[in-house]
Amino acid sequence: MIADKPILVTGGTGKQGGAVLKHLLEQGAPARALTRDPASPKAVALASQGVEVVQGNLDDPESITRALEGVRAVFAVQDPWSHGVPAEIRQGKMLGDLAKAAGVQRFVQASVAAANVSTNLPHFESKGTIERHLQSLGLDVTAVRPVLFMESLLERFEPKAVYILELLRRGLRGKSVQLISVDDIGRVAAEALLENRTDRPGLRGIELAGDELNFNQIVETYARVVSRRPKVAYLPMIVIFLLGRKPYSSYRWMGARGWHYDLASLRAERPWLSTFEMWLRANTGN
């Protein structure tokens, strides 16, 4: 039976892949995780939860082909930061090609909101390139398009990352930014992988946002929930460019153009979407 076939999740030891696996397991779906190192603590933990962990990487077509054997669906996520945007595009296209050749029925791609508009942000536009390639293959593709991760904000509140918090403050310039939790992304992706419908070749996009706050509101919410104000290092622009030009460029785009999805409509469809405060309380023990 199709339901007995596993779902392949790339990036299973990462944030998005891990969230997808969590929700697949909650639904009792058989899952297979692709990882470079099956002996890593995160991979071992996945195996202990019933995930089939297989060795491979997105630059090795032979290992991907083996991982695709007998699967019914794929969740794909690539990392533009570790190996660069060209590698991200190459990996995304190759995985799609190999999934098509393996007869995979459903393909869910981790993308980004605004993937198919001109942003001058290579790590955004690369995802649009991957989406269009997957569409050209005639696969049944769902592109999950999230806004800024709430998890990335929590990392910025750590004392060692105070300069990154300043990048966000300077980039937004008083404007608000839309936010989404990775756990919510994982839930939506798992639903897309498991939904019972007639396969339809083509591409559909699911835009995801759960909250919208400006920098001061983000800081005040954090201080209220955690009972500690985060430190912000006020840096001159030359230092900002030297330390983090890429993230600053992203935040600058978010402040200047950004995302403007109708949160009420999104929540009407998915009432469980987390606000930033809800997410903080669930993930900081407060």
Protein backbone atom coordinates (compact mmCIF):
# COMPACT_ATOMS: atom_id res chain seq x y z
CA MET A 1 0.00 0.00 0.00
CA ILE A 2 1.11 3.57 -0.71
CA ALA A 3 0.60 4.56 2.94
CA ASP A 4 3.17 1.96 3.97
CA LYS A 5 5.89 3.55 1.85
CA PRO A 6 8.25 5.92 3.66
CA ILE A 7 8.56 9.65 3.15
CA LEU A 8 12.10 10.90 2.57
CA VAL A 9 13.08 14.00 4.54
CA THR A 10 16.31 15.78 3.70
CA GLY A 11 17.89 17.92 6.38
CA GLY A 12 16.32 15.67 8.99
CA THR A 13 18.78 16.72 11.69
CA GLY A 14 18.17 20.41 10.96
CA LYS A 15 15.38 22.76 12.02
CA GLN A 16 12.90 22.40 9.18
CA GLY A 17 13.55 18.76 8.42
CA GLY A 18 13.39 17.92 12.11
CA ALA A 19 10.05 19.70 12.46
CA VAL A 20 8.65 17.80 9.48
CA LEU A 21 9.79 14.48 10.94
CA LYS A 22 8.20 15.34 14.29
CA HIS A 23 4.80 15.86 12.70
CA LEU A 24 5.10 12.83 10.42
CA LEU A 25 5.84 10.65 13.44
CA GLU A 26 2.89 12.12 15.32
CA GLN A 27 0.69 10.94 12.44
CA GLY A 28 2.26 7.49 12.47
CA ALA A 29 3.74 7.92 8.99
CA PRO A 30 6.86 5.94 8.10
CA ALA A 31 9.75 8.35 7.62
CA ARG A 32 13.26 8.15 6.23
CA ALA A 33 15.86 10.83 7.02
CA LEU A 34 18.85 11.60 4.81
CA THR A 35 21.92 12.66 6.77
CA ARG A 36 25.64 12.94 6.18
CA ASP A 37 26.42 11.26 9.50
CA PRO A 38 24.02 8.59 10.79
CA ALA A 39 26.17 8.30 13.93
CA SER A 40 25.63 11.92 15.00
CA PRO A 41 23.65 12.42 18.23
CA LYS A 42 20.71 13.97 16.38
CA ALA A 43 20.59 11.14 13.84
CA VAL A 44 20.79 8.52 16.59
CA ALA A 45 17.94 10.28 18.40
CA LEU A 46 15.83 10.15 15.23
CA ALA A 47 16.52 6.45 14.82
CA SER A 48 15.45 5.84 18.42
CA GLN A 49 12.09 7.44 17.56
CA GLY A 50 11.51 5.06 14.67
CA VAL A 51 12.91 7.09 11.79
CA GLU A 52 14.85 5.14 9.18
CA VAL A 53 18.15 7.03 8.98
CA VAL A 54 20.18 6.68 5.78
CA GLN A 55 23.60 8.07 4.93
CA GLY A 56 23.99 10.44 2.01
CA ASN A 57 24.28 14.04 0.96
CA LEU A 58 22.69 16.27 -1.63
CA ASP A 59 25.87 16.46 -3.72
CA ASP A 60 26.07 12.69 -4.17
CA PRO A 61 23.52 11.43 -6.73
CA GLU A 62 24.21 7.77 -5.95
CA SER A 63 23.38 8.19 -2.27
CA ILE A 64 20.25 10.17 -3.14
CA THR A 65 19.12 7.49 -5.58
CA ARG A 66 19.49 4.86 -2.86
CA ALA A 67 17.59 7.03 -0.38
CA LEU A 68 14.74 7.47 -2.87
CA GLU A 69 14.15 3.75 -3.33
CA GLY A 70 10.56 2.88 -2.46
CA VAL A 71 9.55 6.30 -1.13
CA ARG A 72 6.19 7.88 -1.88
CA ALA A 73 7.05 11.52 -1.16
CA VAL A 74 9.97 13.84 -0.51
CA PHE A 75 10.51 16.86 1.71
CA ALA A 76 13.45 18.84 0.37
CA VAL A 77 15.43 21.60 2.05
CA GLN A 78 18.79 23.00 1.02
CA ASP A 79 21.26 25.23 2.87
CA PRO A 80 22.53 28.28 0.94
CA TRP A 81 24.76 29.43 3.81
CA SER A 82 27.13 26.46 4.12
CA HIS A 83 28.05 25.95 0.47
CA GLY A 84 26.63 28.98 -1.33
CA VAL A 85 23.67 29.71 -3.56
CA PRO A 86 24.98 27.90 -6.68
CA ALA A 87 25.29 24.69 -4.64
CA GLU A 88 21.79 25.20 -3.22
CA ILE A 89 20.32 25.46 -6.72
CA ARG A 90 22.33 22.51 -8.01
CA GLN A 91 21.24 20.32 -5.10
CA GLY A 92 17.59 21.31 -5.42
CA LYS A 93 17.46 20.63 -9.13
CA MET A 94 19.29 17.31 -8.88
CA LEU A 95 17.03 16.05 -6.11
CA GLY A 96 14.00 16.91 -8.20
CA ASP A 97 15.44 15.16 -11.25
CA LEU A 98 16.23 12.02 -9.27
CA ALA A 99 12.84 12.02 -7.54
CA LYS A 100 11.14 12.21 -10.93
CA ALA A 101 13.25 9.31 -12.21
CA ALA A 102 12.40 7.28 -9.09
CA GLY A 103 8.67 7.75 -9.63
CA VAL A 104 8.09 9.80 -6.48
CA GLN A 105 4.44 10.83 -6.28
CA ARG A 106 4.67 13.99 -4.18
CA PHE A 107 7.38 16.60 -3.59
CA VAL A 108 7.32 19.30 -0.90
CA GLN A 109 9.99 21.97 -1.24
CA ALA A 110 11.14 24.26 1.56
CA SER A 111 11.10 27.68 -0.06
CA VAL A 112 10.62 31.26 1.14
CA ALA A 113 7.88 33.86 0.90
CA ALA A 114 8.64 36.12 -2.10
CA ALA A 115 10.67 33.40 -3.82
CA ASN A 116 9.27 34.40 -7.20
CA VAL A 117 9.65 38.17 -7.03
CA SER A 118 12.75 40.27 -7.64
CA THR A 119 14.42 40.90 -4.28
CA ASN A 120 18.12 41.13 -5.21
CA LEU A 121 18.64 38.59 -2.43
CA PRO A 122 20.35 35.56 -4.01
CA HIS A 123 19.28 33.17 -1.22
CA PHE A 124 15.64 34.14 -1.83
CA GLU A 125 15.69 34.10 -5.62
CA SER A 126 17.49 30.74 -5.64
CA LYS A 127 14.41 29.15 -4.15
CA GLY A 128 12.27 30.53 -6.96
CA THR A 129 14.72 28.99 -9.42
CA ILE A 130 14.35 25.61 -7.73
CA GLU A 131 10.54 25.91 -7.66
CA ARG A 132 10.40 26.61 -11.40
CA HIS A 133 12.66 23.66 -12.17
CA LEU A 134 10.50 21.31 -10.11
CA GLN A 135 7.42 22.62 -11.88
CA SER A 136 9.03 21.97 -15.26
CA LEU A 137 9.48 18.30 -14.32
CA GLY A 138 5.73 17.78 -14.05
CA LEU A 139 5.95 16.74 -10.42
CA ASP A 140 3.16 17.23 -7.90
CA VAL A 141 4.96 20.02 -6.02
CA THR A 142 4.04 22.03 -2.95
CA ALA A 143 6.35 24.92 -2.12
CA VAL A 144 6.11 25.89 1.54
CA ARG A 145 6.93 29.61 1.65
CA PRO A 146 7.59 30.89 5.17
CA VAL A 147 8.52 34.37 6.35
CA LEU A 148 11.21 35.06 8.99
CA PHE A 149 11.72 32.20 11.47
CA MET A 150 10.90 32.95 15.10
CA GLU A 151 13.69 30.52 16.00
CA SER A 152 16.24 32.77 14.33
CA LEU A 153 15.13 35.65 16.56
CA LEU A 154 15.64 33.60 19.71
CA GLU A 155 19.20 32.89 18.63
CA ARG A 156 19.76 36.63 18.21
CA PHE A 157 18.80 37.20 21.85
CA GLU A 158 21.77 35.19 23.06
CA PRO A 159 24.50 37.43 24.56
CA LYS A 160 27.08 36.23 22.02
CA ALA A 161 24.81 37.35 19.17
CA VAL A 162 24.10 40.93 20.25
CA TYR A 163 25.62 42.33 17.07
CA ILE A 164 23.20 40.28 14.95
CA LEU A 165 20.30 41.77 16.90
CA GLU A 166 21.65 45.17 15.92
CA LEU A 167 21.64 44.08 12.27
CA LEU A 168 17.93 43.36 12.63
CA ARG A 169 17.23 46.70 14.32
CA ARG A 170 19.12 48.67 11.69
CA GLY A 171 17.69 46.67 8.81
CA LEU A 172 14.03 47.01 9.78
CA ARG A 173 14.34 50.77 10.43
CA GLY A 174 11.23 50.87 12.56
CA LYS A 175 9.10 48.79 10.19
CA SER A 176 7.41 45.54 11.14
CA VAL A 177 8.36 42.07 9.95
CA GLN A 178 6.21 38.97 9.64
CA LEU A 179 7.22 35.87 11.60
CA ILE A 180 6.54 32.13 11.61
CA SER A 181 7.65 29.25 13.83
CA VAL A 182 9.57 26.36 12.31
CA ASP A 183 7.28 23.93 14.10
CA ASP A 184 4.33 25.41 12.23
CA ILE A 185 6.27 25.06 8.98
CA GLY A 186 6.86 21.40 9.80
CA ARG A 187 3.18 20.83 10.48
CA VAL A 188 2.10 22.37 7.17
CA ALA A 189 4.76 20.46 5.25
CA ALA A 190 3.74 17.18 6.88
CA GLU A 191 0.09 17.84 6.03
CA ALA A 192 1.06 18.46 2.40
CA LEU A 193 3.04 15.22 2.32
CA LEU A 194 0.21 13.18 3.81
CA GLU A 195 -2.96 14.78 2.47
CA ASN A 196 -5.33 12.40 0.77
CA ARG A 197 -6.04 13.80 -2.67
CA THR A 198 -5.61 12.86 -6.30
CA ASP A 199 -2.11 13.72 -7.40
CA ARG A 200 -2.07 16.73 -9.63
CA PRO A 201 1.08 17.63 -11.54
CA GLY A 202 2.02 21.25 -11.10
CA LEU A 203 3.11 23.71 -8.45
CA ARG A 204 1.17 25.23 -5.60
CA GLY A 205 2.60 27.60 -3.02
CA ILE A 206 1.62 27.87 0.63
CA GLU A 207 2.58 31.21 2.19
CA LEU A 208 3.02 31.06 5.96
CA ALA A 209 3.07 33.81 8.59
CA GLY A 210 1.87 33.78 12.19
CA ASP A 211 2.67 37.23 13.56
CA GLU A 212 3.87 40.70 12.61
CA LEU A 213 5.95 42.91 14.91
CA ASN A 214 8.45 45.75 14.71
CA PHE A 215 11.81 45.57 16.46
CA ASN A 216 10.67 47.28 19.65
CA GLN A 217 7.64 44.99 19.88
CA ILE A 218 9.88 41.95 19.42
CA VAL A 219 12.19 43.09 22.22
CA GLU A 220 9.32 44.04 24.54
CA THR A 221 7.60 40.70 23.98
CA TYR A 222 10.82 38.86 24.75
CA ALA A 223 11.42 40.92 27.90
CA ARG A 224 7.86 40.35 29.10
CA VAL A 225 7.94 36.60 28.59
CA VAL A 226 11.52 35.83 29.62
CA SER A 227 11.85 38.58 32.27
CA ARG A 228 15.16 39.67 30.81
CA ARG A 229 15.86 42.43 28.33
CA PRO A 230 18.15 41.36 25.51
CA LYS A 231 21.34 43.29 24.99
CA VAL A 232 21.73 45.22 21.77
CA ALA A 233 25.18 46.32 20.60
CA TYR A 234 24.90 49.64 18.79
CA LEU A 235 27.40 49.43 15.97
CA PRO A 236 28.56 51.85 13.26
CA MET A 237 27.52 50.93 9.74
CA ILE A 238 31.05 50.00 8.64
CA VAL A 239 31.16 47.35 11.36
CA ILE A 240 27.72 46.07 10.35
CA PHE A 241 28.90 45.60 6.77
CA LEU A 242 32.07 43.86 7.90
CA LEU A 243 30.29 41.51 10.31
CA GLY A 244 27.10 40.62 8.51
CA ARG A 245 26.40 42.08 5.10
CA LYS A 246 24.21 39.16 3.98
CA PRO A 247 21.85 39.07 6.98
CA TYR A 248 21.73 42.86 7.06
CA SER A 249 20.72 42.94 3.39
CA SER A 250 17.91 40.49 4.16
CA TYR A 251 16.66 42.55 7.09
CA ARG A 252 16.93 45.73 5.06
CA TRP A 253 14.69 44.19 2.37
CA MET A 254 12.23 43.05 5.04
CA GLY A 255 12.03 46.59 6.37
CA ALA A 256 11.83 48.28 2.99
CA ARG A 257 9.49 45.86 1.19
CA GLY A 258 8.96 42.75 3.24
CA TRP A 259 5.91 40.53 3.45
CA HIS A 260 2.35 41.72 3.90
CA TYR A 261 0.20 38.62 4.14
CA ASP A 262 -3.26 38.86 5.67
CA LEU A 263 -2.68 37.25 9.06
CA ALA A 264 -6.39 37.03 9.83
CA SER A 265 -7.01 35.02 6.66
CA LEU A 266 -4.03 32.76 7.30
CA ARG A 267 -5.19 32.13 10.85
CA ALA A 268 -8.76 31.50 9.72
CA GLU A 269 -7.40 28.64 7.63
CA ARG A 270 -4.96 27.45 10.32
CA PRO A 271 -6.11 28.66 13.76
CA TRP A 272 -3.17 26.97 15.47
CA LEU A 273 -0.52 29.26 13.91
CA SER A 274 1.68 30.62 16.70
CA THR A 275 2.14 34.25 17.60
CA PHE A 276 5.63 35.25 18.73
CA GLU A 277 4.49 35.40 22.36
CA MET A 278 2.81 32.00 22.15
CA TRP A 279 5.93 30.53 20.63
CA LEU A 280 8.24 32.11 23.22
CA ARG A 281 6.17 30.78 26.11
CA ALA A 282 6.19 27.29 24.60
CA ASN A 283 9.93 27.28 23.94
CA THR A 284 11.50 29.13 26.86
CA GLY A 285 9.62 27.50 29.74
CA ASN A 286 7.89 30.74 30.70
